[in-house]
Amino acid sequence: MQTSLPSSSSSNAKPEMKEHCSHRKDCLKMIQLILDGEATDQQLARLKVNLESCQPCIEMYHLEKEVKELLTKRMEKRCCPEQLVATIKSKILRFS
Amino acid sequence: MNSLRIAYGKRQFTLTFMATIHEVMSDTPTRDDDQLLPDGDSIDQPSADTPSRGYTDEQKYQIFNKEFMPHIDSMYNFAFRLTTDEDDANDLVQDTYLKAFRFISSFEQGTNAKAWLFRILKNSFINDYRKKSKEPAKVDYQDVETTYNSEDAEAEHTVDLRAESVSDLIGDEVATALNSLPVDFRTVIILCDIEGFTYEEMAKILDIPIGTVRSRLHRARNLLKEKLRDYASSMGYNEENED
Ligand SMILES: [Zn+2]
C-alpha cells in the first residue's frame, strides 16, 4: 500500500482497485439509472471508471443486473383468460 | 396449470370484434350509470385542455381493437400482480377496459395506449380493490418510506448479497418475494422491470414526480433484495463459501 496523495481525488495513470467505496449509496443509484436506461452520458462515463477501479461498485453492478434480469426474464407471464376477453368484447358491443 | 397457457402466444384481436355476439344473454345487467368513475380523477376526463374527440362508433371500436386489446395480457398480469387473486384480476381488467371504452374520447389516437390503460387500471385498483381488500394502503407504505427516508438508514442500506446467490432463484421465488412487498413498492418494480416503462411514463401512470419514481424504485429494490437474500440463505445458497 502506498500512502495516499494529499488531497487531489483524481488519480493518475493506473487506477488501483478500491476495496471500499465511499459513495456506495450514490453509486448504487447511478447503477440503477444506467440499467434502467435512464442515465446521462456523464453518469455512464462515471460508471465505466468505477467498474475499472472500485470492487464494491463492480459487485453492486452485477447484483443489480442479476436482479433486474430475474424480473424481466424469469417471472411467469400469464395470458388473459379467453373467457374474459370474450366478456369484455361482448360488453363493449352493448355500449354504443 | 395456468403457466402453460403461455403457449397460446399473441392473440389477434382484429375483426372478430365487430362480429355478432351470441352470448349477450341478459345475465348481467347493463351498467349505464355514470358512476363508473366515482372520484372523477380516475382517468383524464374530457375537459378544456383535453378536447373531446368526436370519434364515430366505428372509430371507437377500431381504436379499442387495435390499440387497447393488444395490451390485455400485460394488463392481466399487472392486475394479477397487484391483487394476487385471479378473480380480482379478472374484475379489475374488465372494469378497466369498460372504463377505457367509456372514456375513449379522452384518448388521443396513436398516443401511448399502454400507459393510458395502465393508469386507469392502477386508479381502479386504488379506488375499488384496495379499499375492499383492507390492505392498510397508505399507512403501510408511508411507514416503510419514512423508515428508509432517514439518511442513516439509507447509507447503511446496501443489501449484503452477491449476484451469484440470486442467480439460481426461480421465477416462483422471485414472485413470492415481490408479492411480499407493500403494493406501492411492488408497483414500481412491476412497471419498470417487468413492463419496461420509462420513468417518465411511470410518473404519468402513478401521478407522482419523476424524482419520486426514482427514489421509490430505489427503496423498492432494496426491500426486494432483502427478501431475495432471505430466500437465498434459506435455500442454502451461501454468500461466503462457494466450493
Ligand atoms: Zn464505487
GROMACS .gro file of C-alpha atoms and ligand atoms in nm:
model
  340
    1MET     CA    1   0.000   0.000   0.000
    2GLN     CA    2   0.115   0.344  -0.085
    3THR     CA    3   0.048   0.646   0.119
    4SER     CA    4  -0.232   0.827  -0.046
    5LEU     CA    5  -0.197   1.157  -0.214
    6PRO     CA    6  -0.273   1.463  -0.002
    7SER     CA    7  -0.599   1.592  -0.141
    8SER     CA    8  -0.640   1.553  -0.511
    9SER     CA    9  -0.905   1.293  -0.569
   10SER     CA   10  -0.844   1.220  -0.933
   11SER     CA   11  -0.574   0.961  -0.970
   12ASN     CA   12  -0.314   0.940  -1.241
   13ALA     CA   13  -0.222   0.658  -1.474
   14LYS     CA   14  -0.306   0.330  -1.300
   15PRO     CA   15  -0.630   0.311  -1.114
   16GLU     CA   16  -0.587   0.087  -0.817
   17MET     CA   17  -0.873  -0.143  -0.731
   18LYS     CA   18  -1.054   0.004  -0.434
   19GLU     CA   19  -1.183  -0.237  -0.175
   20HIS     CA   20  -1.409   0.023  -0.022
   21CYS     CA   21  -1.643   0.256  -0.195
   22SER     CA   22  -1.709   0.576  -0.013
   23HIS     CA   23  -2.016   0.658  -0.220
   24ARG     CA   24  -2.197   0.329  -0.217
   25LYS     CA   25  -2.539   0.482  -0.193
   26ASP     CA   26  -2.484   0.722  -0.480
   27CYS     CA   27  -2.305   0.461  -0.686
   28LEU     CA   28  -2.596   0.224  -0.639
   29LYS     CA   29  -2.844   0.487  -0.752
   30MET     CA   30  -2.633   0.560  -1.055
   31ILE     CA   31  -2.604   0.192  -1.139
   32GLN     CA   32  -2.980   0.157  -1.130
   33LEU     CA   33  -3.029   0.456  -1.358
   34ILE     CA   34  -2.790   0.301  -1.605
   35LEU     CA   35  -2.954  -0.040  -1.601
   36ASP     CA   36  -3.292   0.128  -1.643
   37GLY     CA   37  -3.166   0.317  -1.946
   38GLU     CA   38  -3.223   0.649  -1.771
   39ALA     CA   39  -2.867   0.765  -1.717
   40THR     CA   40  -2.689   1.060  -1.870
   41ASP     CA   41  -2.368   1.021  -2.070
   42GLN     CA   42  -2.184   1.167  -1.777
   43GLN     CA   43  -2.319   0.902  -1.542
   44LEU     CA   44  -2.230   0.632  -1.791
   45ALA     CA   45  -1.876   0.759  -1.807
   46ARG     CA   46  -1.853   0.762  -1.430
   47LEU     CA   47  -1.972   0.407  -1.409
   48LYS     CA   48  -1.708   0.295  -1.657
   49VAL     CA   49  -1.438   0.441  -1.437
   50ASN     CA   50  -1.585   0.281  -1.129
   51LEU     CA   51  -1.611  -0.058  -1.292
   52GLU     CA   52  -1.239  -0.046  -1.355
   53SER     CA   53  -1.138   0.073  -1.016
   54CYS     CA   54  -1.393   0.001  -0.748
   55GLN     CA   55  -1.459  -0.354  -0.629
   56PRO     CA   56  -1.782  -0.276  -0.439
   57CYS     CA   57  -1.919  -0.097  -0.746
   58ILE     CA   58  -1.842  -0.398  -0.963
   59GLU     CA   59  -2.027  -0.623  -0.722
   60MET     CA   60  -2.323  -0.389  -0.693
   61TYR     CA   61  -2.344  -0.366  -1.067
   62HIS     CA   62  -2.357  -0.741  -1.110
   63LEU     CA   63  -2.615  -0.783  -0.837
   64GLU     CA   64  -2.844  -0.513  -0.974
   65LYS     CA   65  -2.814  -0.654  -1.322
   66GLU     CA   66  -2.889  -1.005  -1.199
   67VAL     CA   67  -3.195  -0.895  -1.001
   68LYS     CA   68  -3.330  -0.698  -1.292
   69GLU     CA   69  -3.285  -0.995  -1.521
   70LEU     CA   70  -3.465  -1.221  -1.276
   71LEU     CA   71  -3.759  -0.987  -1.301
   72THR     CA   72  -3.752  -0.936  -1.675
   73LYS     CA   73  -3.684  -1.293  -1.776
   74ARG     CA   74  -3.776  -1.537  -1.509
   75MET     CA   75  -4.118  -1.424  -1.392
   76GLU     CA   76  -4.412  -1.622  -1.519
   77LYS     CA   77  -4.624  -1.429  -1.766
   78ARG     CA   78  -4.985  -1.531  -1.786
   79CYS     CA   79  -5.225  -1.492  -2.070
   80CYS     CA   80  -5.551  -1.318  -2.008
   81PRO     CA   81  -5.821  -1.588  -1.988
   82GLU     CA   82  -6.010  -1.630  -2.316
   83GLN     CA   83  -6.337  -1.603  -2.132
   84LEU     CA   84  -6.251  -1.262  -2.000
   85VAL     CA   85  -6.156  -1.140  -2.347
   86ALA     CA   86  -6.490  -1.263  -2.479
   87THR     CA   87  -6.682  -1.099  -2.195
   88ILE     CA   88  -6.515  -0.764  -2.248
   89LYS     CA   89  -6.582  -0.775  -2.621
   90SER     CA   90  -6.948  -0.856  -2.574
   91LYS     CA   91  -6.999  -0.586  -2.313
   92ILE     CA   92  -6.834  -0.323  -2.528
   93LEU     CA   93  -7.066  -0.402  -2.815
   94ARG     CA   94  -7.363  -0.317  -2.599
   95PHE     CA   95  -7.229   0.024  -2.509
   96SER     CA   96  -7.296   0.234  -2.811
   97MET     CA   97  -5.158  -2.518  -1.490
   98ASN     CA   98  -5.201  -2.161  -1.585
   99SER     CA   99  -4.844  -2.117  -1.683
  100LEU     CA  100  -4.886  -2.345  -1.978
  101ARG     CA  101  -5.125  -2.104  -2.136
  102ILE     CA  102  -4.827  -1.904  -2.250
  103ALA     CA  103  -4.814  -2.137  -2.545
  104TYR     CA  104  -5.108  -1.955  -2.695
  105GLY     CA  105  -4.879  -1.672  -2.779
  106LYS     CA  106  -5.005  -1.341  -2.906
  107ARG     CA  107  -5.367  -1.321  -2.997
  108GLN     CA  108  -5.522  -1.138  -3.283
  109PHE     CA  109  -5.800  -0.904  -3.198
  110THR     CA  110  -5.887  -0.787  -3.540
  111LEU     CA  111  -6.225  -0.824  -3.695
  112THR     CA  112  -6.380  -1.070  -3.457
  113PHE     CA  113  -6.485  -0.771  -3.263
  114MET     CA  114  -6.749  -0.649  -3.496
  115ALA     CA  115  -6.885  -0.997  -3.537
  116THR     CA  116  -7.213  -1.099  -3.392
  117ILE     CA  117  -7.204  -1.190  -3.031
  118HIS     CA  118  -7.432  -1.469  -2.931
  119GLU     CA  119  -7.369  -1.475  -2.566
  120VAL     CA  120  -7.529  -1.146  -2.485
  121MET     CA  121  -7.781  -1.311  -2.264
  122SER     CA  122  -7.911  -1.075  -2.006
  123ASP     CA  123  -7.729  -1.246  -1.723
  124THR     CA  124  -7.550  -0.927  -1.649
  125PRO     CA  125  -7.744  -0.607  -1.610
  126THR     CA  126  -7.623  -0.317  -1.817
  127ARG     CA  127  -7.438  -0.066  -1.613
  128ASP     CA  128  -7.538   0.256  -1.768
  129ASP     CA  129  -7.490   0.454  -1.456
  130ASP     CA  130  -7.249   0.739  -1.481
  131GLN     CA  131  -7.082   0.645  -1.159
  132LEU     CA  132  -6.809   0.435  -1.310
  133LEU     CA  133  -6.554   0.697  -1.227
  134PRO     CA  134  -6.663   0.794  -0.880
  135ASP     CA  135  -6.396   1.045  -0.793
  136GLY     CA  136  -6.369   1.195  -1.133
  137ASP     CA  137  -5.996   1.150  -1.124
  138SER     CA  138  -5.967   0.801  -1.248
  139ILE     CA  139  -5.866   0.895  -1.596
  140ASP     CA  140  -5.828   1.209  -1.795
  141GLN     CA  141  -6.175   1.328  -1.848
  142PRO     CA  142  -6.267   1.538  -2.143
  143SER     CA  143  -6.219   1.899  -2.044
  144ALA     CA  144  -6.098   2.228  -2.178
  145ASP     CA  145  -5.739   2.118  -2.218
  146THR     CA  146  -5.815   1.765  -2.330
  147PRO     CA  147  -6.062   1.831  -2.606
  148SER     CA  148  -6.315   1.558  -2.652
  149ARG     CA  149  -6.252   1.375  -2.976
  150GLY     CA  150  -6.553   1.308  -3.179
  151TYR     CA  151  -6.485   0.953  -3.276
  152THR     CA  152  -6.753   0.770  -3.467
  153ASP     CA  153  -6.866   0.437  -3.327
  154GLU     CA  154  -6.667   0.264  -3.592
  155GLN     CA  155  -6.354   0.455  -3.496
  156LYS     CA  156  -6.411   0.378  -3.130
  157TYR     CA  157  -6.422   0.007  -3.197
  158GLN     CA  158  -6.120   0.032  -3.416
  159ILE     CA  159  -5.916   0.212  -3.150
  160PHE     CA  160  -6.034  -0.027  -2.885
  161ASN     CA  161  -5.950  -0.320  -3.103
  162LYS     CA  162  -5.617  -0.214  -3.240
  163GLU     CA  163  -5.474  -0.001  -2.964
  164PHE     CA  164  -5.627  -0.129  -2.642
  165MET     CA  165  -5.683  -0.502  -2.679
  166PRO     CA  166  -5.324  -0.590  -2.775
  167HIS     CA  167  -5.222  -0.493  -2.420
  168ILE     CA  168  -5.467  -0.721  -2.248
  169ASP     CA  169  -5.212  -0.982  -2.144
  170SER     CA  170  -4.988  -0.717  -1.989
  171MET     CA  171  -5.290  -0.566  -1.821
  172TYR     CA  172  -5.397  -0.902  -1.685
  173ASN     CA  173  -5.051  -0.967  -1.547
  174PHE     CA  174  -5.043  -0.625  -1.388
  175ALA     CA  175  -5.384  -0.681  -1.231
  176PHE     CA  176  -5.287  -1.023  -1.107
  177ARG     CA  177  -4.966  -0.898  -0.952
  178LEU     CA  178  -5.149  -0.615  -0.780
  179THR     CA  179  -5.438  -0.818  -0.646
  180THR     CA  180  -5.264  -1.157  -0.624
  181ASP     CA  181  -5.600  -1.312  -0.692
  182GLU     CA  182  -5.738  -1.446  -1.019
  183ASP     CA  183  -6.098  -1.339  -0.968
  184ASP     CA  184  -5.999  -0.991  -0.862
  185ALA     CA  185  -5.763  -0.967  -1.155
  186ASN     CA  186  -6.048  -1.062  -1.388
  187ASP     CA  187  -6.278  -0.800  -1.242
  188LEU     CA  188  -6.012  -0.535  -1.244
  189VAL     CA  189  -5.919  -0.591  -1.606
  190GLN     CA  190  -6.281  -0.594  -1.711
  191ASP     CA  191  -6.361  -0.273  -1.522
  192THR     CA  192  -6.058  -0.108  -1.671
  193TYR     CA  193  -6.145  -0.196  -2.028
  194LEU     CA  194  -6.503  -0.086  -1.987
  195LYS     CA  195  -6.387   0.245  -1.844
  196ALA     CA  196  -6.138   0.280  -2.125
  197PHE     CA  197  -6.414   0.238  -2.378
  198ARG     CA  198  -6.646   0.470  -2.197
  199PHE     CA  199  -6.388   0.745  -2.189
  200ILE     CA  200  -6.231   0.668  -2.520
  201SER     CA  201  -6.288   1.022  -2.642
  202SER     CA  202  -6.025   1.142  -2.397
  203PHE     CA  203  -5.770   0.912  -2.554
  204GLU     CA  204  -5.576   1.057  -2.842
  205GLN     CA  205  -5.536   0.802  -3.114
  206GLY     CA  206  -5.178   0.697  -3.173
  207THR     CA  207  -5.051   0.805  -2.831
  208ASN     CA  208  -4.926   0.574  -2.560
  209ALA     CA  209  -5.225   0.345  -2.513
  210LYS     CA  210  -5.044   0.106  -2.283
  211ALA     CA  211  -4.953   0.378  -2.034
  212TRP     CA  212  -5.304   0.522  -2.057
  213LEU     CA  213  -5.459   0.185  -1.981
  214PHE     CA  214  -5.218   0.108  -1.701
  215ARG     CA  215  -5.307   0.437  -1.539
  216ILE     CA  216  -5.676   0.357  -1.545
  217LEU     CA  217  -5.611   0.013  -1.405
  218LYS     CA  218  -5.393   0.142  -1.126
  219ASN     CA  219  -5.656   0.403  -1.032
  220SER     CA  220  -5.934   0.147  -1.036
  221PHE     CA  221  -5.724  -0.072  -0.813
  222ILE     CA  222  -5.671   0.208  -0.564
  223ASN     CA  223  -6.034   0.320  -0.570
  224ASP     CA  224  -6.206  -0.014  -0.565
  225TYR     CA  225  -5.989  -0.304  -0.471
  226ARG     CA  226  -5.752  -0.167  -0.218
  227LYS     CA  227  -6.041  -0.048  -0.006
  228LYS     CA  228  -6.208  -0.382  -0.041
  229SER     CA  229  -5.905  -0.587   0.045
  230LYS     CA  230  -5.847  -0.375   0.355
  231GLU     CA  231  -5.483  -0.357   0.281
  232PRO     CA  232  -5.354  -0.078   0.501
  233ALA     CA  233  -5.267   0.108   0.189
  234LYS     CA  234  -5.117   0.446   0.255
  235VAL     CA  235  -5.018   0.389   0.612
  236ASP     CA  236  -4.837   0.076   0.524
  237TYR     CA  237  -4.643   0.241   0.251
  238GLN     CA  238  -4.565   0.560   0.433
  239ASP     CA  239  -4.431   0.373   0.732
  240VAL     CA  240  -4.185   0.197   0.515
  241GLU     CA  241  -4.098   0.504   0.319
  242THR     CA  242  -4.036   0.700   0.635
  243THR     CA  243  -3.809   0.431   0.764
  244TYR     CA  244  -3.600   0.440   0.454
  245ASN     CA  245  -3.610   0.813   0.429
  246SER     CA  246  -3.373   0.858   0.712
  247GLU     CA  247  -3.031   0.916   0.567
  248ASP     CA  248  -2.866   0.686   0.816
  249ALA     CA  249  -3.089   0.400   0.728
  250GLU     CA  250  -3.022   0.454   0.365
  251ALA     CA  251  -2.649   0.495   0.400
  252GLU     CA  252  -2.631   0.151   0.554
  253HIS     CA  253  -2.880   0.023   0.313
  254THR     CA  254  -2.683  -0.158   0.055
  255VAL     CA  255  -2.806  -0.510   0.093
  256ASP     CA  256  -2.534  -0.760   0.154
  257LEU     CA  257  -2.599  -1.002  -0.122
  258ARG     CA  258  -2.399  -1.141  -0.409
  259ALA     CA  259  -2.515  -1.180  -0.765
  260GLU     CA  260  -2.427  -1.549  -0.759
  261SER     CA  261  -2.659  -1.604  -0.465
  262VAL     CA  262  -2.966  -1.495  -0.654
  263SER     CA  263  -2.882  -1.634  -0.995
  264ASP     CA  264  -3.024  -1.975  -0.905
  265LEU     CA  265  -3.358  -1.845  -0.781
  266ILE     CA  266  -3.655  -1.949  -0.986
  267GLY     CA  267  -3.948  -1.739  -1.103
  268ASP     CA  268  -4.179  -1.854  -0.824
  269GLU     CA  269  -3.935  -1.746  -0.558
  270VAL     CA  270  -3.887  -1.409  -0.719
  271ALA     CA  271  -4.265  -1.370  -0.748
  272THR     CA  272  -4.315  -1.456  -0.383
  273ALA     CA  273  -4.051  -1.206  -0.280
  274LEU     CA  274  -4.208  -0.941  -0.500
  275ASN     CA  275  -4.557  -1.011  -0.369
  276SER     CA  276  -4.441  -0.967  -0.015
  277LEU     CA  277  -4.355  -0.602  -0.078
  278PRO     CA  278  -4.606  -0.328   0.007
  279VAL     CA  279  -4.813  -0.261  -0.301
  280ASP     CA  280  -4.664   0.080  -0.386
  281PHE     CA  281  -4.317  -0.065  -0.395
  282ARG     CA  282  -4.432  -0.372  -0.582
  283THR     CA  283  -4.597  -0.147  -0.838
  284VAL     CA  284  -4.286   0.048  -0.937
  285ILE     CA  285  -4.088  -0.271  -0.983
  286ILE     CA  286  -4.360  -0.423  -1.198
  287LEU     CA  287  -4.385  -0.113  -1.414
  288CYS     CA  288  -4.012  -0.065  -1.455
  289ASP     CA  289  -3.857  -0.410  -1.459
  290ILE     CA  290  -4.138  -0.631  -1.581
  291GLU     CA  291  -4.324  -0.397  -1.814
  292GLY     CA  292  -4.032  -0.181  -1.918
  293PHE     CA  293  -4.194   0.159  -1.876
  294THR     CA  294  -3.965   0.462  -1.866
  295TYR     CA  295  -3.950   0.677  -1.554
  296GLU     CA  296  -4.147   0.943  -1.736
  297GLU     CA  297  -4.424   0.701  -1.825
  298MET     CA  298  -4.428   0.570  -1.470
  299ALA     CA  299  -4.462   0.923  -1.337
  300LYS     CA  300  -4.773   0.967  -1.550
  301ILE     CA  301  -4.920   0.631  -1.465
  302LEU     CA  302  -4.869   0.683  -1.094
  303ASP     CA  303  -4.932   1.059  -1.082
  304ILE     CA  304  -4.609   1.127  -0.899
  305PRO     CA  305  -4.298   1.330  -0.989
  306ILE     CA  306  -4.008   1.157  -1.161
  307GLY     CA  307  -3.789   1.213  -0.858
  308THR     CA  308  -4.034   1.012  -0.651
  309VAL     CA  309  -4.036   0.737  -0.911
  310ARG     CA  310  -3.659   0.718  -0.882
  311SER     CA  311  -3.643   0.710  -0.506
  312ARG     CA  312  -3.937   0.475  -0.465
  313LEU     CA  313  -3.781   0.238  -0.711
  314HIS     CA  314  -3.453   0.254  -0.525
  315ARG     CA  315  -3.623   0.167  -0.198
  316ALA     CA  316  -3.836  -0.099  -0.355
  317ARG     CA  317  -3.527  -0.270  -0.489
  318ASN     CA  318  -3.356  -0.262  -0.155
  319LEU     CA  319  -3.658  -0.424   0.002
  320LEU     CA  320  -3.674  -0.682  -0.273
  321LYS     CA  321  -3.308  -0.767  -0.231
  322GLU     CA  322  -3.363  -0.821   0.139
  323LYS     CA  323  -3.639  -1.068   0.058
  324LEU     CA  324  -3.424  -1.237  -0.203
  325ARG     CA  325  -3.139  -1.259   0.044
  326ASP     CA  326  -3.367  -1.431   0.293
  327TYR     CA  327  -3.470  -1.671   0.022
  328ALA     CA  328  -3.120  -1.735  -0.097
  329SER     CA  329  -2.992  -1.807   0.251
  330SER     CA  330  -3.287  -2.028   0.338
  331MET     CA  331  -3.221  -2.225   0.023
  332GLY     CA  332  -2.864  -2.268   0.128
  333TYR     CA  333  -2.704  -2.060  -0.140
  334ASN     CA  334  -2.447  -1.922   0.091
  335GLU     CA  335  -2.276  -1.597   0.021
  336GLU     CA  336  -1.940  -1.667   0.174
  337ASN     CA  337  -1.834  -2.019   0.097
  338GLU     CA  338  -1.868  -2.133  -0.255
  339ASP     CA  339  -1.692  -2.458  -0.322
  340ZN      ZN  340  -1.770   0.277  -0.602
   0.00000   0.00000   0.00000
